[in-house]
PDB file of C-alpha atoms and ligand atoms in Angstrom:
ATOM      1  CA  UNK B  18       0.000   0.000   0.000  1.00  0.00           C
ATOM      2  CA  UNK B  19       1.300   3.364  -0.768  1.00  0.00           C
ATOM      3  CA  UNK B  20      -0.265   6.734   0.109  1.00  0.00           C
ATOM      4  CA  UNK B  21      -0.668   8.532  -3.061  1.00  0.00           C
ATOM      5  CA  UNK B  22      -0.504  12.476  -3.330  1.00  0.00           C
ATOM      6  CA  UNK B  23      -3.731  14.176  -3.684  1.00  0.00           C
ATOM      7  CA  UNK B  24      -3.796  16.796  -6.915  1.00  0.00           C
ATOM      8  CA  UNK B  25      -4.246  20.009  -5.810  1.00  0.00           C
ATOM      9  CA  UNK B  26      -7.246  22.626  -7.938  1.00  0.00           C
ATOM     10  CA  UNK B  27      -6.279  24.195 -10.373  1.00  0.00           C
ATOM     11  CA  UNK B  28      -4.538  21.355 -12.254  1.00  0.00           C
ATOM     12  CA  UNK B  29      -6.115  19.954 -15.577  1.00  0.00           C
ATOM     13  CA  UNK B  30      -6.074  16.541 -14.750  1.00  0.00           C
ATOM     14  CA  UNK B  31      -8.720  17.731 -12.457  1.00  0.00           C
ATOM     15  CA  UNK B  32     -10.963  19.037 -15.035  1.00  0.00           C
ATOM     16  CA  UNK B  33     -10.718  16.185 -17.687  1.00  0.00           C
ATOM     17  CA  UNK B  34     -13.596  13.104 -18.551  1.00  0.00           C
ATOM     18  CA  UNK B  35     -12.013  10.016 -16.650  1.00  0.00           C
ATOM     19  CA  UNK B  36     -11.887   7.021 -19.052  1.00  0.00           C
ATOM     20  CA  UNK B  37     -13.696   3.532 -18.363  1.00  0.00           C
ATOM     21  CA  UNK B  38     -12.023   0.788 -16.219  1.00  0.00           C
ATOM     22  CA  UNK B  39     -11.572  -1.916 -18.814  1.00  0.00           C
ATOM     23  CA  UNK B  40     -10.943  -4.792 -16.425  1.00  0.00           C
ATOM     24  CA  UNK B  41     -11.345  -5.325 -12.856  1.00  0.00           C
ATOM     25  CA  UNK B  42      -7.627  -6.338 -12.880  1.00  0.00           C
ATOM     26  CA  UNK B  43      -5.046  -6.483  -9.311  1.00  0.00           C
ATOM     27  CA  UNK B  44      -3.242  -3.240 -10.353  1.00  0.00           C
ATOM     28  CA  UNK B  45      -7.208  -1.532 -10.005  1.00  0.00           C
ATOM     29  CA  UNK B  46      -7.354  -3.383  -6.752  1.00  0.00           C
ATOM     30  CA  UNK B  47      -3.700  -1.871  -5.262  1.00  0.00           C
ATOM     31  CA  UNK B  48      -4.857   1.619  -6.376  1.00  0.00           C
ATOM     32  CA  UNK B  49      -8.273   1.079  -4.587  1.00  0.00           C
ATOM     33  CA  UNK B  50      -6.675  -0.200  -1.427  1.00  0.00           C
ATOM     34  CA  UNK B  51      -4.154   2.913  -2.344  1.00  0.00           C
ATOM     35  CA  UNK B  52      -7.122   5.456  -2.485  1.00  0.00           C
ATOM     36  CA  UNK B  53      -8.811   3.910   0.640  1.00  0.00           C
ATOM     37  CA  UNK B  54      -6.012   4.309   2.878  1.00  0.00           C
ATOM     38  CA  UNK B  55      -4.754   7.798   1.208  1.00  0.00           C
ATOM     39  CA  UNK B  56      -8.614   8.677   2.157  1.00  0.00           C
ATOM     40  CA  UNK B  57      -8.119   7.473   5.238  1.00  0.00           C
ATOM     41  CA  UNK B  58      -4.801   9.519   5.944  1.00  0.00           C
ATOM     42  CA  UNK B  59      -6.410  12.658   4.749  1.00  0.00           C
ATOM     43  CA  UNK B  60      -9.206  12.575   5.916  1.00  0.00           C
ATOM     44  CA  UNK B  61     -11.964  12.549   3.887  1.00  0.00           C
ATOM     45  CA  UNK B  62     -15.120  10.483   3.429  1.00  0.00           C
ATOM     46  CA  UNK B  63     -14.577   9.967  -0.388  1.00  0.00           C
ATOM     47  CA  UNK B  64     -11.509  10.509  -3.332  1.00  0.00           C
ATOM     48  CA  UNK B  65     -12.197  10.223  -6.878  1.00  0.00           C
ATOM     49  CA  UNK B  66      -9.103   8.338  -8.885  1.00  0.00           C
ATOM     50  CA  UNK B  67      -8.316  11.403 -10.778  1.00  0.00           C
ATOM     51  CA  UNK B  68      -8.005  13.234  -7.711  1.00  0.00           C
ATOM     52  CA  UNK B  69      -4.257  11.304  -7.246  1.00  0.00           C
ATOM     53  CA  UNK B  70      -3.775  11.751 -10.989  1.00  0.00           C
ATOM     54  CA  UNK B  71      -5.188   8.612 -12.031  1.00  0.00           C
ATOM     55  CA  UNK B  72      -7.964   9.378 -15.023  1.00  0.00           C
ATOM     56  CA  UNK B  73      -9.750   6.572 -14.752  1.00  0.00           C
ATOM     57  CA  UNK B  74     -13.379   6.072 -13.713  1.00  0.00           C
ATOM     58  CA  UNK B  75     -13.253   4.745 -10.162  1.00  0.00           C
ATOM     59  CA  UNK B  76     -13.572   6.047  -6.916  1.00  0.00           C
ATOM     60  CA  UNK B  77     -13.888   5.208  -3.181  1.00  0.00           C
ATOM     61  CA  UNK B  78     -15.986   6.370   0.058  1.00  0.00           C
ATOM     62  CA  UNK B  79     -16.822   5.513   3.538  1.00  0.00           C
ATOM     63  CA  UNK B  80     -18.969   8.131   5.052  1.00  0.00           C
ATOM     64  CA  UNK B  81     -19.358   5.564   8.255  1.00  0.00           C
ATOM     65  CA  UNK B  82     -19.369   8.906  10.706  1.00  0.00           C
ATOM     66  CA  UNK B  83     -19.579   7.299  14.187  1.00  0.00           C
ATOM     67  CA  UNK B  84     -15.911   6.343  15.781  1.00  0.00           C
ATOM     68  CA  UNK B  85     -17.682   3.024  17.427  1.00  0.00           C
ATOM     69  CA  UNK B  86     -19.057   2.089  14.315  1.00  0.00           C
ATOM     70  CA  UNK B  87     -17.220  -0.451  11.588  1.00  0.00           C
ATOM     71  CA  UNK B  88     -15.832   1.632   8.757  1.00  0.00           C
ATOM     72  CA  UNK B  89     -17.693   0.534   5.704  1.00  0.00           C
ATOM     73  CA  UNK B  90     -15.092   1.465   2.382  1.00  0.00           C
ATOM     74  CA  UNK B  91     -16.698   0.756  -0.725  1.00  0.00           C
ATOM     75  CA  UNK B  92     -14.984   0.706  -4.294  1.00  0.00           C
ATOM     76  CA  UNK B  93     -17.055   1.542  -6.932  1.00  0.00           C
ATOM     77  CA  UNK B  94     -15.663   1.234 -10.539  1.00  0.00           C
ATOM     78  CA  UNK B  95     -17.418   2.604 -13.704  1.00  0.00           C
ATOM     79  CA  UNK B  96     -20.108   3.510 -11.352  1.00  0.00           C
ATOM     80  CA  UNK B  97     -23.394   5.227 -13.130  1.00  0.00           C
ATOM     81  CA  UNK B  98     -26.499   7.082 -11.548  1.00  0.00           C
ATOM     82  CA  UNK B  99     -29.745   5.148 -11.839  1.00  0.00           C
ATOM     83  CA  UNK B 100     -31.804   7.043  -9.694  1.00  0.00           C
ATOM     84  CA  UNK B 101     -32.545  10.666  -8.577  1.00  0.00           C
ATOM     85  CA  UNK B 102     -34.964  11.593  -5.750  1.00  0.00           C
ATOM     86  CA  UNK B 103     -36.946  14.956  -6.280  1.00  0.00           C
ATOM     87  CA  UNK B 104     -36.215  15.668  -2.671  1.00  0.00           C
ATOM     88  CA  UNK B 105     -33.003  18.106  -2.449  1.00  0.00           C
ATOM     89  CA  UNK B 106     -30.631  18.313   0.405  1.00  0.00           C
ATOM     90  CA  UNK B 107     -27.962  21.370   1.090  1.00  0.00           C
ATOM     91  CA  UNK B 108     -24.512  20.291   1.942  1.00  0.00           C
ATOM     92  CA  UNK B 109     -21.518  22.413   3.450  1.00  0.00           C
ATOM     93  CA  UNK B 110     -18.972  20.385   0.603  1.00  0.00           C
ATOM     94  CA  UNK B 111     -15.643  20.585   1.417  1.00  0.00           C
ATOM     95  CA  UNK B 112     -13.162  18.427  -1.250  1.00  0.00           C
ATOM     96  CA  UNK B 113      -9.508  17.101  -0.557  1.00  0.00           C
ATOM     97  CA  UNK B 114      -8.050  18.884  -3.516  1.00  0.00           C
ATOM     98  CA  UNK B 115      -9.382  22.029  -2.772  1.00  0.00           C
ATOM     99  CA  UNK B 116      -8.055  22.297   0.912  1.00  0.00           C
ATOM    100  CA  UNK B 117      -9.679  24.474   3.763  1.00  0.00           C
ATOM    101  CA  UNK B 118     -12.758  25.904   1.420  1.00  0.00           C
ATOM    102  CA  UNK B 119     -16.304  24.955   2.520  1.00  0.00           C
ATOM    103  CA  UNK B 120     -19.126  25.972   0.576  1.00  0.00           C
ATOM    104  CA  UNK B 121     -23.372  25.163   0.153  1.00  0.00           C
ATOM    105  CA  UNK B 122     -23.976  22.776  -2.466  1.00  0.00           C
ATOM    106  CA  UNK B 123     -27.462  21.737  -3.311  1.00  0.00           C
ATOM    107  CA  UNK B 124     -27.806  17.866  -4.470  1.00  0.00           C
ATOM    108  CA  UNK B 125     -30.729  15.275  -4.753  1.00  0.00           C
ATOM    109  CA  UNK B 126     -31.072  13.755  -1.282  1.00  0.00           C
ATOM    110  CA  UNK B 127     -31.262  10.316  -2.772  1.00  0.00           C
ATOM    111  CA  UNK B 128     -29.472   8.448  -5.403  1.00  0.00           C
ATOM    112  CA  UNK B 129     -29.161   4.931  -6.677  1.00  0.00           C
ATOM    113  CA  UNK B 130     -25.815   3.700  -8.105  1.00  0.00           C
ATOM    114  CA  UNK B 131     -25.218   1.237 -10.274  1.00  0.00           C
ATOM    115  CA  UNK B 132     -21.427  -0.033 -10.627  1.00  0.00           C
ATOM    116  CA  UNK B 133     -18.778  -3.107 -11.102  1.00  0.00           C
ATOM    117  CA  UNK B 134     -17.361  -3.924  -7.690  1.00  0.00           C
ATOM    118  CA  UNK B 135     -14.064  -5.576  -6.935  1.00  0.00           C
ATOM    119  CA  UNK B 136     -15.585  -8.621  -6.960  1.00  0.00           C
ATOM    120  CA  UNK B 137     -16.088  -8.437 -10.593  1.00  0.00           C
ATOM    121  CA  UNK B 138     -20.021  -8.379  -9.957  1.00  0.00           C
ATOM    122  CA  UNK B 139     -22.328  -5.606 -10.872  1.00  0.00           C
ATOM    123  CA  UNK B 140     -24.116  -3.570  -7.767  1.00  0.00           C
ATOM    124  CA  UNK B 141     -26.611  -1.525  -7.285  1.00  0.00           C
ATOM    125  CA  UNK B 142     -27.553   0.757  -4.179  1.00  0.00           C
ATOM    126  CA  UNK B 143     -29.295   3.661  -2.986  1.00  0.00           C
ATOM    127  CA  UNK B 144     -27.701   6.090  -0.975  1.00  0.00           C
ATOM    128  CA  UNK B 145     -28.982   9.087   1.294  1.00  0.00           C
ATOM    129  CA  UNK B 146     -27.866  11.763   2.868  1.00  0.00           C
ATOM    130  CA  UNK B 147     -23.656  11.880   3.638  1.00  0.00           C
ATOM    131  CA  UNK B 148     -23.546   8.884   1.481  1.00  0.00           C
ATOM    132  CA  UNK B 149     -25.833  10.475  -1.254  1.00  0.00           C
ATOM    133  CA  UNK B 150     -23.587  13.669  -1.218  1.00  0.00           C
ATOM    134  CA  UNK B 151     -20.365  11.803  -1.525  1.00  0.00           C
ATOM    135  CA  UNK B 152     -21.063   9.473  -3.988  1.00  0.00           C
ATOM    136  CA  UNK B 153     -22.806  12.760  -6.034  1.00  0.00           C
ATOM    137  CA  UNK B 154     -19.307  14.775  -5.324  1.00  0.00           C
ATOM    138  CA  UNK B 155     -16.605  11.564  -6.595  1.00  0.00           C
ATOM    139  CA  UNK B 156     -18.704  10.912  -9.406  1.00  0.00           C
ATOM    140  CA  UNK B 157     -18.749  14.783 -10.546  1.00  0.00           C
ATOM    141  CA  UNK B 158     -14.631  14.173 -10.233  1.00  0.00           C
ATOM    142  CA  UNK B 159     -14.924  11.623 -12.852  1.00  0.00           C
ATOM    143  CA  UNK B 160     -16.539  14.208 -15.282  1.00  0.00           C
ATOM    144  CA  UNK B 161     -14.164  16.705 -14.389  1.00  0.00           C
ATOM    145  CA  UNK B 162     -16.454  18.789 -12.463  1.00  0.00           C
ATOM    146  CA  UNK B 163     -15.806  20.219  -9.053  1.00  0.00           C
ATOM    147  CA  UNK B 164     -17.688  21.082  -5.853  1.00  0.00           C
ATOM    148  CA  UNK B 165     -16.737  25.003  -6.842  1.00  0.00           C
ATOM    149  CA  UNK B 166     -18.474  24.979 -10.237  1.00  0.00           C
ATOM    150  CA  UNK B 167     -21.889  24.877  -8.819  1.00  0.00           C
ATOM    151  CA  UNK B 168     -20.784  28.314  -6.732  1.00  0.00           C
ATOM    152  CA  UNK B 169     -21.449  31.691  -8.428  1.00  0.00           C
ATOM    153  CA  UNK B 170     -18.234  33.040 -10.499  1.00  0.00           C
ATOM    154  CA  UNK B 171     -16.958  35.315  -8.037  1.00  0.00           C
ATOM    155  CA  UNK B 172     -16.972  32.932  -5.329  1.00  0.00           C
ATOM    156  CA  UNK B 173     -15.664  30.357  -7.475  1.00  0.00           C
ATOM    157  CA  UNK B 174     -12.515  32.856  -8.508  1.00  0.00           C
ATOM    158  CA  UNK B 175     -11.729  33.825  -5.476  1.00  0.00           C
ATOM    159  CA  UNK B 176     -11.200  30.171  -4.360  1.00  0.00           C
ATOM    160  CA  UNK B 177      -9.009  29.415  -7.611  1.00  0.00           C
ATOM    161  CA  UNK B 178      -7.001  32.386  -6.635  1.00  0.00           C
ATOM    162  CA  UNK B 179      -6.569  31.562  -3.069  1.00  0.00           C
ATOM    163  CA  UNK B 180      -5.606  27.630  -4.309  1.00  0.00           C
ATOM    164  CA  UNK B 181      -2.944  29.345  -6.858  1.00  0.00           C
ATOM    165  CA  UNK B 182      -1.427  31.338  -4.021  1.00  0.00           C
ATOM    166  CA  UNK B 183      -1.142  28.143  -1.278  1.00  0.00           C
ATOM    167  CA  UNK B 184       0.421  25.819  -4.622  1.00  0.00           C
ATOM    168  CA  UNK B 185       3.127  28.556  -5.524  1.00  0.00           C
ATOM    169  CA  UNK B 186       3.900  28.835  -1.674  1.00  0.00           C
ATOM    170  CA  UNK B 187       4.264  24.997  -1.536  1.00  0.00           C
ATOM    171  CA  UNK B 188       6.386  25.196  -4.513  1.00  0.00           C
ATOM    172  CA  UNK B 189       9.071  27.349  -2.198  1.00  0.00           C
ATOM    173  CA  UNK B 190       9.318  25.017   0.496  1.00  0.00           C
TER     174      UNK B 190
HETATM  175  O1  K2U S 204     -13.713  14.073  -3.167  1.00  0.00           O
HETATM  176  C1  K2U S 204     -13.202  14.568  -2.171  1.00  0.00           C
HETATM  177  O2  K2U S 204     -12.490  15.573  -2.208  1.00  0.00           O
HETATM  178  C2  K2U S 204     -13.491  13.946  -0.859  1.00  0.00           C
HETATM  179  C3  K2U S 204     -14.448  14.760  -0.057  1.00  0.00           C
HETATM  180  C4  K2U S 204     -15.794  14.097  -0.258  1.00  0.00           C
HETATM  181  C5  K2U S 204     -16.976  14.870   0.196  1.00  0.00           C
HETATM  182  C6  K2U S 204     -17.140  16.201  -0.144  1.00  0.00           C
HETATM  183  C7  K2U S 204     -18.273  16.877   0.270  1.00  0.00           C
HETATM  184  C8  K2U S 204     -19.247  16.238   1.006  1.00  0.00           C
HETATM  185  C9  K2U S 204     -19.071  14.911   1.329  1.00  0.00           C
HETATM  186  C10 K2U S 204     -17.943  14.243   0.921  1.00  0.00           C
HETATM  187  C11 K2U S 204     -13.802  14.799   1.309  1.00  0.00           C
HETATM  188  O3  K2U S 204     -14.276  13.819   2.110  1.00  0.00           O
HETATM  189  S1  K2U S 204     -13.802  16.405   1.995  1.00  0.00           S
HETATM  190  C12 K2U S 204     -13.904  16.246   3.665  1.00  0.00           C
HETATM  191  C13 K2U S 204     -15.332  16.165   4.143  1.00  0.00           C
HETATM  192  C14 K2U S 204     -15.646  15.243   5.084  1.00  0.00           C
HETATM  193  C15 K2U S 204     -16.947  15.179   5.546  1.00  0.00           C
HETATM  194  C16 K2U S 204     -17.916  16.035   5.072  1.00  0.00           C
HETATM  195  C17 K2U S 204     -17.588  16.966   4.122  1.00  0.00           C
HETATM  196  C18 K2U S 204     -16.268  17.038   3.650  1.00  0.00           C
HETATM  197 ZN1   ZN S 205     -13.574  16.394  -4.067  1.00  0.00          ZN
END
């Protein structure tokens, strides 16, 4: 296992369509258990594949929120919606390659998933809530789209800008 460094916004491997997994094959199943524990190590509840440069469509989550309870990570490779609810919910979305900037995001509060596991079988859930939100967020990161591109321009600007000064910082140390 190897923690894998997250990609940081702006970057335009962050903004590109992720390609199908052809094959559910052991290298896909070292960079899950690599994504997993990298989410872990964060932390975060979720990371997309292209998020540690991989463009690929896969991505991983385990919104489990309670310290007693068993952590449930999931894998969930060329995953698809099936399934919208009407019903909306507003989230405070954060995202692990835009560090440190919260912002409202307004998402169906239900969503069924449909997706090839590890296993090599097909799956299908519904998710709500946390999980809904998540799964919503990781599979916008396969489609290049970010958290900040549902914010008004301004907003969205001013959090580029503020993510171009803390990379060229970095960059000096
Ligand atoms: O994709 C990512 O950057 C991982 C996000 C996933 C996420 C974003 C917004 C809402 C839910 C999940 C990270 O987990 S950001 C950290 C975080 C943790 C809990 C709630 C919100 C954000
Ligand atoms: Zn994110």
């Amino acid at each position: 296992m190897t923690l894998r460094n997250i990609l940081i916004h702006p970057d335009p491997r962050l903004k590109k369509l992720c390609d199908p997994v052809p094959t559910v094959s052991p290298e896909i199943g070292a960079l899950a258990e690599d994504m997993l524990q990298t989410m872990y190590d964060a932390p975060g509840v979720g990371l997309a594949a292209p998020q540690v440069g991989v463009l690929q469509r896969l991505f991983v989550m385990d919104c489990v929120k309670e310290d007693d309870a068993a952590p449930k990570p999931m894998v969930l490779i060329n995953p698809e919606i099936t399934w919208t609810s009407e019903e909306e919910n507003t989230y405070e979305e954060g995202c692990l390659s835009i560090p440190d900037q919260y912002a409202p995001v307004t998402r169906p509060k239900q969503v069924r998933m449909s997706w090839m596991g590890l296993d090599g079988k097909q799956h299908e859930e519904e998710f709500d809530d946390l999980w809904a939100t998540c799964a919503q967020h990781e599979l916008d990161h396969l489609n290049g789209k970010l958290f900040i591109d549902y914010l008004g321009a301004m907003k969205r600007q001013m959090i580029t800008r503020k993510m171009v000064k803390l990379k060229r910082e970095n960059a000096r140390l």
